[in-house]
JSON list of C-alpha atoms in Angstrom, two decimals:
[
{"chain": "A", "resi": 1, "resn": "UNK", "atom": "CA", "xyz": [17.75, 77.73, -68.00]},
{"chain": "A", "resi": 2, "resn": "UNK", "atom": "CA", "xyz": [18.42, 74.45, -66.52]},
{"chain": "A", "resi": 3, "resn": "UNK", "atom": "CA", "xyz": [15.58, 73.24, -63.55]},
{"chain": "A", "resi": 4, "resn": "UNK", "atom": "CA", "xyz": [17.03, 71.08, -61.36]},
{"chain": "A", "resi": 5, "resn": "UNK", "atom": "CA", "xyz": [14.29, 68.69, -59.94]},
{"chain": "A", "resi": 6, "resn": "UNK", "atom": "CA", "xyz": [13.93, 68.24, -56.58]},
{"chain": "A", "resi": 7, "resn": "UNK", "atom": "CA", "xyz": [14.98, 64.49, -55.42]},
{"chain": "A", "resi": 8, "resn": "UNK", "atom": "CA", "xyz": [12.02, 61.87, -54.86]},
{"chain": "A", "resi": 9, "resn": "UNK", "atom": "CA", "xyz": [11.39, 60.82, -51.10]},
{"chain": "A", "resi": 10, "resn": "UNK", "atom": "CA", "xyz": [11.92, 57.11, -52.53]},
{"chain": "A", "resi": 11, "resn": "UNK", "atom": "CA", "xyz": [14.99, 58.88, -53.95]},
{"chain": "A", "resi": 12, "resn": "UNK", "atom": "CA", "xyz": [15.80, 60.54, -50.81]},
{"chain": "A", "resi": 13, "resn": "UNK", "atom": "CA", "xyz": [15.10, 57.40, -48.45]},
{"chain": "A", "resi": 14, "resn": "UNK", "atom": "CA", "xyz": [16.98, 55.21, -50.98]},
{"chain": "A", "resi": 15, "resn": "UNK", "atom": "CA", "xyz": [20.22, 57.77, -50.54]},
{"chain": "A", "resi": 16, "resn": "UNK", "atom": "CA", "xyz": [19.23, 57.95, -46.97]},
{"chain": "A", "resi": 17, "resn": "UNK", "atom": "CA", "xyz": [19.48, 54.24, -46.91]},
{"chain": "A", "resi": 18, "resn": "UNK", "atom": "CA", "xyz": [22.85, 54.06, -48.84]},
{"chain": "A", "resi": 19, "resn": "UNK", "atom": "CA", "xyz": [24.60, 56.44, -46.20]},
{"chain": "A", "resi": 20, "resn": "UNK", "atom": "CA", "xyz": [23.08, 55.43, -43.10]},
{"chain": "A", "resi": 21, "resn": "UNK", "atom": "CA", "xyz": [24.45, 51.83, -44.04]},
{"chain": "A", "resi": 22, "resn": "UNK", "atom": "CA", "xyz": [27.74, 53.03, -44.78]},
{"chain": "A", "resi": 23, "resn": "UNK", "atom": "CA", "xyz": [28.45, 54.80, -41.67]},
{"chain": "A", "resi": 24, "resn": "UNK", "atom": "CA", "xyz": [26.75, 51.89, -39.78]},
{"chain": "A", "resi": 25, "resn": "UNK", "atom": "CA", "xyz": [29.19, 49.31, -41.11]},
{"chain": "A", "resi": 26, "resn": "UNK", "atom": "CA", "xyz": [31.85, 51.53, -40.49]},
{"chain": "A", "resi": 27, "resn": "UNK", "atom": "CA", "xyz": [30.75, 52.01, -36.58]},
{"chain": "A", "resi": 28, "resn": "UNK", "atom": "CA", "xyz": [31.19, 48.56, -37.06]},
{"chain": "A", "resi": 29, "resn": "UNK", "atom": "CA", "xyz": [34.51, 47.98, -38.95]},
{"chain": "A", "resi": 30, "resn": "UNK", "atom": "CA", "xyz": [36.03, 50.29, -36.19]},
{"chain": "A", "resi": 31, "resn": "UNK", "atom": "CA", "xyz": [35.34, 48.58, -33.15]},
{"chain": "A", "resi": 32, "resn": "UNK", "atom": "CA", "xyz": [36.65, 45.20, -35.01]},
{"chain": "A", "resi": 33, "resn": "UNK", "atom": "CA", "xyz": [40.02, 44.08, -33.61]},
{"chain": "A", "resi": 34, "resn": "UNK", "atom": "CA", "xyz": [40.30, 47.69, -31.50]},
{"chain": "A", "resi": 35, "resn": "UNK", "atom": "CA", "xyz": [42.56, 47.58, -28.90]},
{"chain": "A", "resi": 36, "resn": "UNK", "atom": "CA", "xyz": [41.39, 48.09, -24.78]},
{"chain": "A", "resi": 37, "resn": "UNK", "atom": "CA", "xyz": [42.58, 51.59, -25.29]},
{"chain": "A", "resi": 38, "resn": "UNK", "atom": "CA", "xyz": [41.02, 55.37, -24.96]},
{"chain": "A", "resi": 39, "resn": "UNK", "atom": "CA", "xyz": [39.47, 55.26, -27.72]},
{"chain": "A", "resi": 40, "resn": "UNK", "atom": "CA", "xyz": [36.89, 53.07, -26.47]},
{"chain": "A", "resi": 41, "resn": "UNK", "atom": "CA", "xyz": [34.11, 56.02, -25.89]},
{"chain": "A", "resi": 42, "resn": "UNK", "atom": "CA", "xyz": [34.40, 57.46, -28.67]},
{"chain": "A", "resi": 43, "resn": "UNK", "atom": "CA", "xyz": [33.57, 54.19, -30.52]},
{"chain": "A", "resi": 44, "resn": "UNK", "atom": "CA", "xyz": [30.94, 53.83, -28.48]},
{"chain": "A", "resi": 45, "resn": "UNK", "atom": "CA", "xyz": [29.57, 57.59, -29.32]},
{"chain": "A", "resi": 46, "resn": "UNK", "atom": "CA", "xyz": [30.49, 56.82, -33.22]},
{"chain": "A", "resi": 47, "resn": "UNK", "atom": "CA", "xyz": [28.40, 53.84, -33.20]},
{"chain": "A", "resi": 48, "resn": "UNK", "atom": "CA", "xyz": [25.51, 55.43, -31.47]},
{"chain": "A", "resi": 49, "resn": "UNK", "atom": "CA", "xyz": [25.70, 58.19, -33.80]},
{"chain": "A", "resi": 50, "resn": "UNK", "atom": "CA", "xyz": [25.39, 55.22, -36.72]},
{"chain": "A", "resi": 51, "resn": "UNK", "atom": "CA", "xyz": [22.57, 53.57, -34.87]},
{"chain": "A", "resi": 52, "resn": "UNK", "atom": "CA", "xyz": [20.61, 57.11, -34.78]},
{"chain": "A", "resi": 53, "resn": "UNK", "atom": "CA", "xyz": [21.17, 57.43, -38.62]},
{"chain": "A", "resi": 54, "resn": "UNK", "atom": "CA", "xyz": [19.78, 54.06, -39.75]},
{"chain": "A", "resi": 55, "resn": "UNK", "atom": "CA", "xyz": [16.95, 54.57, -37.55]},
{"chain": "A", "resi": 56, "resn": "UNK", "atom": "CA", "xyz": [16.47, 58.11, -39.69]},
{"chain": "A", "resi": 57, "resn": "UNK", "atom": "CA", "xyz": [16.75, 55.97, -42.92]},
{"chain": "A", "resi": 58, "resn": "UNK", "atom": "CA", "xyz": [14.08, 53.42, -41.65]},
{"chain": "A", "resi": 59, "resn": "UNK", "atom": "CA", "xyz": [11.50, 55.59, -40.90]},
{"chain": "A", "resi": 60, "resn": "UNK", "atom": "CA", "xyz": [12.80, 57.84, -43.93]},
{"chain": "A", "resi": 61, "resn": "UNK", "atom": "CA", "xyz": [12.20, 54.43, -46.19]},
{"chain": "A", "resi": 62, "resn": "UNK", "atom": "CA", "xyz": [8.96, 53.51, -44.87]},
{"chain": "A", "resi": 63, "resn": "UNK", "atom": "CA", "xyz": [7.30, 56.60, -45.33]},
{"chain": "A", "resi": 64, "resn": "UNK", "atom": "CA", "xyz": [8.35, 56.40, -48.48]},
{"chain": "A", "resi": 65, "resn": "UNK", "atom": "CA", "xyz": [6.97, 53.31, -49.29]},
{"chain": "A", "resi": 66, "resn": "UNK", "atom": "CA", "xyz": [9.73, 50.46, -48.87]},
{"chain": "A", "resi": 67, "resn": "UNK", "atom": "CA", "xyz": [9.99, 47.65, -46.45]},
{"chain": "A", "resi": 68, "resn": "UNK", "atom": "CA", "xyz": [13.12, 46.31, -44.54]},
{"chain": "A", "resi": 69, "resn": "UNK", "atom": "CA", "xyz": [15.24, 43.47, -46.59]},
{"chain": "A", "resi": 70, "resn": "UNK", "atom": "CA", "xyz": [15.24, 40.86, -44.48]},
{"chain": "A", "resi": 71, "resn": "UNK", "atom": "CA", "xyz": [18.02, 38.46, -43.46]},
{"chain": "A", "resi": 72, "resn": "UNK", "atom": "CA", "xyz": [19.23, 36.30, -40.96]},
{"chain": "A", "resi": 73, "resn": "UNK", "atom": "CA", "xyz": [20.78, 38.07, -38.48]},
{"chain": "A", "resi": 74, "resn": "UNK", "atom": "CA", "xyz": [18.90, 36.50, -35.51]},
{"chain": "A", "resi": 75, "resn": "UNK", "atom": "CA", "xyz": [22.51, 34.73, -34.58]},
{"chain": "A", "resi": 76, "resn": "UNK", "atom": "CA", "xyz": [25.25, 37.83, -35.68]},
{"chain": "A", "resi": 77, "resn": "UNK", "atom": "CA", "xyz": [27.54, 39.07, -32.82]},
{"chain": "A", "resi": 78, "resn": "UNK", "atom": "CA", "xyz": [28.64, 42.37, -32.75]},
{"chain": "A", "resi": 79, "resn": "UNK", "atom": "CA", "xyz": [32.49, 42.70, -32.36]},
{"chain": "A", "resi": 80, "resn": "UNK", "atom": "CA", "xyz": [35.05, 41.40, -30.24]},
{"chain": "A", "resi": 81, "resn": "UNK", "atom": "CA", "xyz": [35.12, 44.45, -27.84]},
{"chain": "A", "resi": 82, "resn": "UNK", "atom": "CA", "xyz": [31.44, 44.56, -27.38]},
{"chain": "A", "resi": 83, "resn": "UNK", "atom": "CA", "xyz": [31.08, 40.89, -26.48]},
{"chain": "A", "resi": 84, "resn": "UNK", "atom": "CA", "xyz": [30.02, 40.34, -22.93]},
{"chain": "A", "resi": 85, "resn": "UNK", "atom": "CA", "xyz": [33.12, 38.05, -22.24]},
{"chain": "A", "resi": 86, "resn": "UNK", "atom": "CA", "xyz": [35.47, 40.77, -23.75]},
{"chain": "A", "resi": 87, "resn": "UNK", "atom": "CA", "xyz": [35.95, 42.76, -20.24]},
{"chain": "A", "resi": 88, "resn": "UNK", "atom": "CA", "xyz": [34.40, 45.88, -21.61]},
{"chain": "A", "resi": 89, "resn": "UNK", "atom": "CA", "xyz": [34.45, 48.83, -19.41]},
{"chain": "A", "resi": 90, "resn": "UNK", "atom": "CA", "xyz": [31.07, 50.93, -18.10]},
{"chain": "A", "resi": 91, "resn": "UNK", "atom": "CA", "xyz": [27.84, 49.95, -15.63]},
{"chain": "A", "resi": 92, "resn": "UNK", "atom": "CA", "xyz": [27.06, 46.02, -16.15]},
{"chain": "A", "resi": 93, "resn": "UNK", "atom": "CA", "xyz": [23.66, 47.39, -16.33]},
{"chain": "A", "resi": 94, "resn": "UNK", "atom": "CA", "xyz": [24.04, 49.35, -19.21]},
{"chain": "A", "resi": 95, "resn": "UNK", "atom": "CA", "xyz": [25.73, 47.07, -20.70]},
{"chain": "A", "resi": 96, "resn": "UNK", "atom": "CA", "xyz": [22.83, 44.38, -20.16]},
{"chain": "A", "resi": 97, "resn": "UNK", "atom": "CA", "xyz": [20.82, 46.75, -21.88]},
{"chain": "A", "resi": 98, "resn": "UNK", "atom": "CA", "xyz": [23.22, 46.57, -24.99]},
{"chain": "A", "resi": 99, "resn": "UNK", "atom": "CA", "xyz": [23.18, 43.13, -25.39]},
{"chain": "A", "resi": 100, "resn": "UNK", "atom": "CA", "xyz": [19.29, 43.25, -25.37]},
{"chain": "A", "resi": 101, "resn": "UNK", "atom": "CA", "xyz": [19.26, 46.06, -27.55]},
{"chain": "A", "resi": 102, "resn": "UNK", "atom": "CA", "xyz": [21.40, 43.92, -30.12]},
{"chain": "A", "resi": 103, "resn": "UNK", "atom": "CA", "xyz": [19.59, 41.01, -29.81]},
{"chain": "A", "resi": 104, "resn": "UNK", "atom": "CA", "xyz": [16.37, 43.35, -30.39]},
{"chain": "A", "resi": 105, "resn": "UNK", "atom": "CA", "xyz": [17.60, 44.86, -33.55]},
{"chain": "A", "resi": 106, "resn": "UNK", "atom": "CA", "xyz": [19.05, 41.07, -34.97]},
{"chain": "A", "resi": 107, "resn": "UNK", "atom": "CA", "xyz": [15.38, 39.62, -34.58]},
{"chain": "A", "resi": 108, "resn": "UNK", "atom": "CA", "xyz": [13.67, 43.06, -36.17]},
{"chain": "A", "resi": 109, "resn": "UNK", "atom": "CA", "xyz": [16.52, 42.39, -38.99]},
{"chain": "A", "resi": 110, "resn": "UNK", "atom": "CA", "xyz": [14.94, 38.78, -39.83]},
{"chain": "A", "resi": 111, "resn": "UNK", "atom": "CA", "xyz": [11.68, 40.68, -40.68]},
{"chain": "A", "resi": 112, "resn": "UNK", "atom": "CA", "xyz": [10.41, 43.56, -42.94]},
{"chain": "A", "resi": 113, "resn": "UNK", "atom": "CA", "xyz": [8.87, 45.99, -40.40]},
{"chain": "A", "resi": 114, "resn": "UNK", "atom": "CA", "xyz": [11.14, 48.87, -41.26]},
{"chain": "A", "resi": 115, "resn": "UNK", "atom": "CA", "xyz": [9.29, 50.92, -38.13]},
{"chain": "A", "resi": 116, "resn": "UNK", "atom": "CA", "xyz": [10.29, 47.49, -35.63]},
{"chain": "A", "resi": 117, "resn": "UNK", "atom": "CA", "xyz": [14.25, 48.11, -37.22]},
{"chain": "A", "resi": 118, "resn": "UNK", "atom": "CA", "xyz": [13.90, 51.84, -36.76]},
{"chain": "A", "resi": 119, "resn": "UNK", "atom": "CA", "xyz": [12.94, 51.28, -33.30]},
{"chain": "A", "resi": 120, "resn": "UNK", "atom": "CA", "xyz": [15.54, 48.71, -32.43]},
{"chain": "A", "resi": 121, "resn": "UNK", "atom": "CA", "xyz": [18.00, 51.00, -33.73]},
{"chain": "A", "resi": 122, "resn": "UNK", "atom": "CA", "xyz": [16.89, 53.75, -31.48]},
{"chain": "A", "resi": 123, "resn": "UNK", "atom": "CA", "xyz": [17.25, 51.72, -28.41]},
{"chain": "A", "resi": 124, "resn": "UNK", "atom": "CA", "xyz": [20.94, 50.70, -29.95]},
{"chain": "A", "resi": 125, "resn": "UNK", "atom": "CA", "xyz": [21.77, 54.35, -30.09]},
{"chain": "A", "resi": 126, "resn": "UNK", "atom": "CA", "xyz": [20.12, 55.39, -26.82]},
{"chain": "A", "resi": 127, "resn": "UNK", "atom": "CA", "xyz": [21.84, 52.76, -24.74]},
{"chain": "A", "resi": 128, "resn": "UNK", "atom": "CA", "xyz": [25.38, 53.19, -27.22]},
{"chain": "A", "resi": 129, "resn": "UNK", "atom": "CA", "xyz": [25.43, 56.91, -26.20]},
{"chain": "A", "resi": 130, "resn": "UNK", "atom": "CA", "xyz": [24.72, 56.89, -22.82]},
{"chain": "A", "resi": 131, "resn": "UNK", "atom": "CA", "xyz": [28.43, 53.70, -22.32]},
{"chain": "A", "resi": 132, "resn": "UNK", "atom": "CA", "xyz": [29.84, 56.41, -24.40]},
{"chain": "A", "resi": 133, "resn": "UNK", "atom": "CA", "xyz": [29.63, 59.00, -21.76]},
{"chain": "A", "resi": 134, "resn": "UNK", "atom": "CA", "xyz": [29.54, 56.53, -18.81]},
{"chain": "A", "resi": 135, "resn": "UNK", "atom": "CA", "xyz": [33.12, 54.71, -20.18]},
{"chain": "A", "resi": 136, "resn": "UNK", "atom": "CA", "xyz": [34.55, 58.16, -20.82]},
{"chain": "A", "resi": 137, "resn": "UNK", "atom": "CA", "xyz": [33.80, 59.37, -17.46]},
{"chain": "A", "resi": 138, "resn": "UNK", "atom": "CA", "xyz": [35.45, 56.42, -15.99]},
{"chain": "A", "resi": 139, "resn": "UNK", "atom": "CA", "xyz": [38.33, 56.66, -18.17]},
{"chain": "A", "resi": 140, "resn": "UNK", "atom": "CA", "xyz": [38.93, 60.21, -17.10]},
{"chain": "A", "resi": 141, "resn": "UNK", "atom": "CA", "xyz": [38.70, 59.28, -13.53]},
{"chain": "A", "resi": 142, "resn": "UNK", "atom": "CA", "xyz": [41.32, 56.43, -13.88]},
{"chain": "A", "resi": 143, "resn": "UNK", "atom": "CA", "xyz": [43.63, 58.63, -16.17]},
{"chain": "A", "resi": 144, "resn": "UNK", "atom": "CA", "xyz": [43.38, 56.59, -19.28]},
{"chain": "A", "resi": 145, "resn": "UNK", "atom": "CA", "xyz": [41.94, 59.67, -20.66]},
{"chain": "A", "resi": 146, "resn": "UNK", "atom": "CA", "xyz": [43.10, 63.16, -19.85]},
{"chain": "A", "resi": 147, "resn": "UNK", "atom": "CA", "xyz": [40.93, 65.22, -17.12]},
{"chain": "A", "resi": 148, "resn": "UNK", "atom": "CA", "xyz": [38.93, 67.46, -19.12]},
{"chain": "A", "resi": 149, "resn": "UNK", "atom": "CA", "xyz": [40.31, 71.17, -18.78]},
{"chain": "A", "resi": 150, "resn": "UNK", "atom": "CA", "xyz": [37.90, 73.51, -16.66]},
{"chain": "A", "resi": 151, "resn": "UNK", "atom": "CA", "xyz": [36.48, 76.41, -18.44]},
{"chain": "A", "resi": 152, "resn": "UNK", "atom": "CA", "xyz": [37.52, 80.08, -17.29]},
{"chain": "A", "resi": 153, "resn": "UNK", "atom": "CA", "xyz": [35.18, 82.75, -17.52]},
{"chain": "A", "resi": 154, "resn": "UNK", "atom": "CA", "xyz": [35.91, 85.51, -19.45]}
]
Protein backbone atom coordinates (compact mmCIF):
# COMPACT_ATOMS: atom_id res chain seq x y z
CA UNK A 1 0.00 0.00 0.00
CA UNK A 2 1.14 3.27 -1.20
CA UNK A 3 0.86 6.41 1.69
CA UNK A 4 0.53 9.41 0.13
CA UNK A 5 2.07 12.19 2.40
CA UNK A 6 0.29 15.00 3.17
CA UNK A 7 1.86 18.32 1.44
CA UNK A 8 4.18 20.63 3.73
CA UNK A 9 2.64 24.15 4.68
CA UNK A 10 6.03 25.55 3.04
CA UNK A 11 4.84 23.16 0.31
CA UNK A 12 1.39 24.34 0.43
CA UNK A 13 2.26 28.23 0.71
CA UNK A 14 4.91 27.74 -2.01
CA UNK A 15 1.90 26.19 -4.43
CA UNK A 16 -0.27 28.76 -2.87
CA UNK A 17 2.22 31.28 -4.00
CA UNK A 18 2.64 29.82 -7.57
CA UNK A 19 -1.25 30.10 -8.26
CA UNK A 20 -2.14 33.14 -6.55
CA UNK A 21 0.62 34.79 -8.88
CA UNK A 22 -0.69 33.28 -11.86
CA UNK A 23 -4.16 34.37 -11.62
CA UNK A 24 -2.87 37.80 -10.39
CA UNK A 25 -0.89 38.43 -13.57
CA UNK A 26 -3.61 37.27 -15.47
CA UNK A 27 -6.19 39.90 -13.68
CA UNK A 28 -3.58 41.83 -15.02
CA UNK A 29 -2.88 40.67 -18.64
CA UNK A 30 -6.74 41.10 -19.10
CA UNK A 31 -7.32 44.53 -18.37
CA UNK A 32 -4.12 45.36 -20.74
CA UNK A 33 -5.21 46.98 -24.01
CA UNK A 34 -9.19 46.11 -23.07
CA UNK A 35 -11.46 48.00 -24.85
CA UNK A 36 -14.18 50.77 -22.95
CA UNK A 37 -16.64 47.99 -23.32
CA UNK A 38 -19.06 45.77 -20.86
CA UNK A 39 -16.74 43.88 -19.84
CA UNK A 40 -15.28 46.39 -17.71
CA UNK A 41 -16.94 44.98 -14.24
CA UNK A 42 -16.22 41.94 -14.61
CA UNK A 43 -12.48 42.80 -14.90
CA UNK A 44 -12.81 44.67 -12.15
CA UNK A 45 -14.50 41.59 -10.06
CA UNK A 46 -11.67 39.17 -11.74
CA UNK A 47 -9.00 41.29 -10.46
CA UNK A 48 -10.42 41.64 -7.03
CA UNK A 49 -10.89 38.05 -6.92
CA UNK A 50 -6.81 37.90 -7.80
CA UNK A 51 -6.06 40.50 -5.21
CA UNK A 52 -8.04 38.29 -2.46
CA UNK A 53 -5.92 35.20 -3.53
CA UNK A 54 -2.42 36.69 -3.19
CA UNK A 55 -3.41 38.12 -0.01
CA UNK A 56 -4.35 34.18 0.97
CA UNK A 57 -0.82 33.21 -0.33
CA UNK A 58 0.89 35.98 1.81
CA UNK A 59 -0.38 35.20 4.92
CA UNK A 60 -0.35 31.39 3.74
CA UNK A 61 3.70 32.03 3.13
CA UNK A 62 4.40 33.78 6.22
CA UNK A 63 3.00 31.44 8.48
CA UNK A 64 4.90 29.19 6.93
CA UNK A 65 7.99 30.73 7.38
CA UNK A 66 8.93 32.82 4.11
CA UNK A 67 9.25 36.48 3.56
CA UNK A 68 8.05 38.65 0.55
CA UNK A 69 10.77 38.94 -2.50
CA UNK A 70 11.22 42.25 -2.80
CA UNK A 71 11.45 44.48 -5.87
CA UNK A 72 10.98 47.72 -7.16
CA UNK A 73 7.69 48.30 -7.82
CA UNK A 74 7.38 51.65 -5.93
CA UNK A 75 6.99 53.35 -9.66
CA UNK A 76 4.75 50.33 -11.71
CA UNK A 77 1.36 51.51 -13.15
CA UNK A 78 -1.32 49.30 -13.39
CA UNK A 79 -2.90 49.19 -16.94
CA UNK A 80 -4.11 51.51 -19.37
CA UNK A 81 -7.83 51.24 -18.31
CA UNK A 82 -7.15 51.68 -14.69
CA UNK A 83 -5.07 54.82 -15.09
CA UNK A 84 -6.70 57.86 -13.65
CA UNK A 85 -6.43 59.77 -17.07
CA UNK A 86 -8.02 56.71 -18.90
CA UNK A 87 -11.85 57.97 -18.32
CA UNK A 88 -12.70 54.92 -16.29
CA UNK A 89 -16.21 54.58 -15.28
CA UNK A 90 -17.58 54.29 -11.33
CA UNK A 91 -17.59 56.93 -8.07
CA UNK A 92 -14.27 59.22 -8.37
CA UNK A 93 -14.14 58.33 -4.81
CA UNK A 94 -13.74 54.86 -5.15
CA UNK A 95 -11.65 55.21 -7.56
CA UNK A 96 -9.29 57.54 -5.35
CA UNK A 97 -9.25 54.78 -3.12
CA UNK A 98 -7.79 52.48 -5.96
CA UNK A 99 -5.10 54.49 -6.82
CA UNK A 100 -4.09 54.61 -3.06
CA UNK A 101 -4.62 51.11 -2.69
CA UNK A 102 -2.06 50.55 -5.67
CA UNK A 103 0.30 52.81 -4.59
CA UNK A 104 -0.04 50.96 -1.03
CA UNK A 105 0.61 47.55 -2.35
CA UNK A 106 3.78 48.98 -4.88
CA UNK A 107 5.59 50.41 -1.66
CA UNK A 108 4.70 47.01 0.56
CA UNK A 109 6.20 45.23 -2.78
CA UNK A 110 9.73 47.10 -2.27
CA UNK A 111 9.89 45.35 1.18
CA UNK A 112 9.70 41.81 2.73
CA UNK A 113 6.78 42.13 5.20
CA UNK A 114 4.68 39.46 3.59
CA UNK A 115 1.72 40.49 6.35
CA UNK A 116 2.21 44.59 4.95
CA UNK A 117 1.68 42.81 1.07
CA UNK A 118 -1.14 40.67 2.37
CA UNK A 119 -2.73 43.66 3.71
CA UNK A 120 -2.24 45.90 0.73
CA UNK A 121 -3.69 43.29 -1.28
CA UNK A 122 -6.78 43.16 0.81
CA UNK A 123 -7.46 46.78 0.46
CA UNK A 124 -6.79 46.15 -3.56
CA UNK A 125 -9.50 43.56 -3.49
CA UNK A 126 -11.89 45.36 -1.15
CA UNK A 127 -11.90 48.58 -3.10
CA UNK A 128 -11.59 46.29 -6.78
CA UNK A 129 -14.88 44.55 -5.77
CA UNK A 130 -16.87 47.10 -4.55
CA UNK A 131 -16.02 49.44 -8.80
CA UNK A 132 -16.97 46.01 -9.82
CA UNK A 133 -20.44 46.25 -8.57
CA UNK A 134 -20.61 50.09 -8.62
CA UNK A 135 -19.46 50.12 -12.71
CA UNK A 136 -21.87 47.27 -13.34
CA UNK A 137 -24.70 48.99 -11.79
CA UNK A 138 -24.06 51.98 -13.85
CA UNK A 139 -23.63 50.06 -16.90
CA UNK A 140 -26.99 48.45 -16.45
CA UNK A 141 -28.60 51.73 -15.88
CA UNK A 142 -27.13 53.26 -19.14
CA UNK A 143 -27.83 49.98 -21.18
CA UNK A 144 -24.30 49.05 -21.93
CA UNK A 145 -25.14 46.03 -20.02
CA UNK A 146 -28.46 44.24 -20.16
CA UNK A 147 -31.06 44.98 -17.15
CA UNK A 148 -30.76 42.10 -15.01
CA UNK A 149 -33.98 39.79 -15.38
CA UNK A 150 -36.32 39.91 -12.17
CA UNK A 151 -36.78 36.71 -10.39
CA UNK A 152 -40.40 35.06 -10.32
CA UNK A 153 -41.46 33.21 -7.47
CA UNK A 154 -42.34 29.89 -7.81
Amino acid sequence: MIRVMPKSLEDQAQSAFRDAQDGWLGAIRTHRLAPPDAGFSARLSGLADAARAEADACRLADRAGFEWPPHRAAASAPPWELQPDSGRRGPDGLWRRFDSAVSELNRAATGTDLIAVAVAYEEMAQVAGELAVAVEREDRASGLLPRAQARRSA
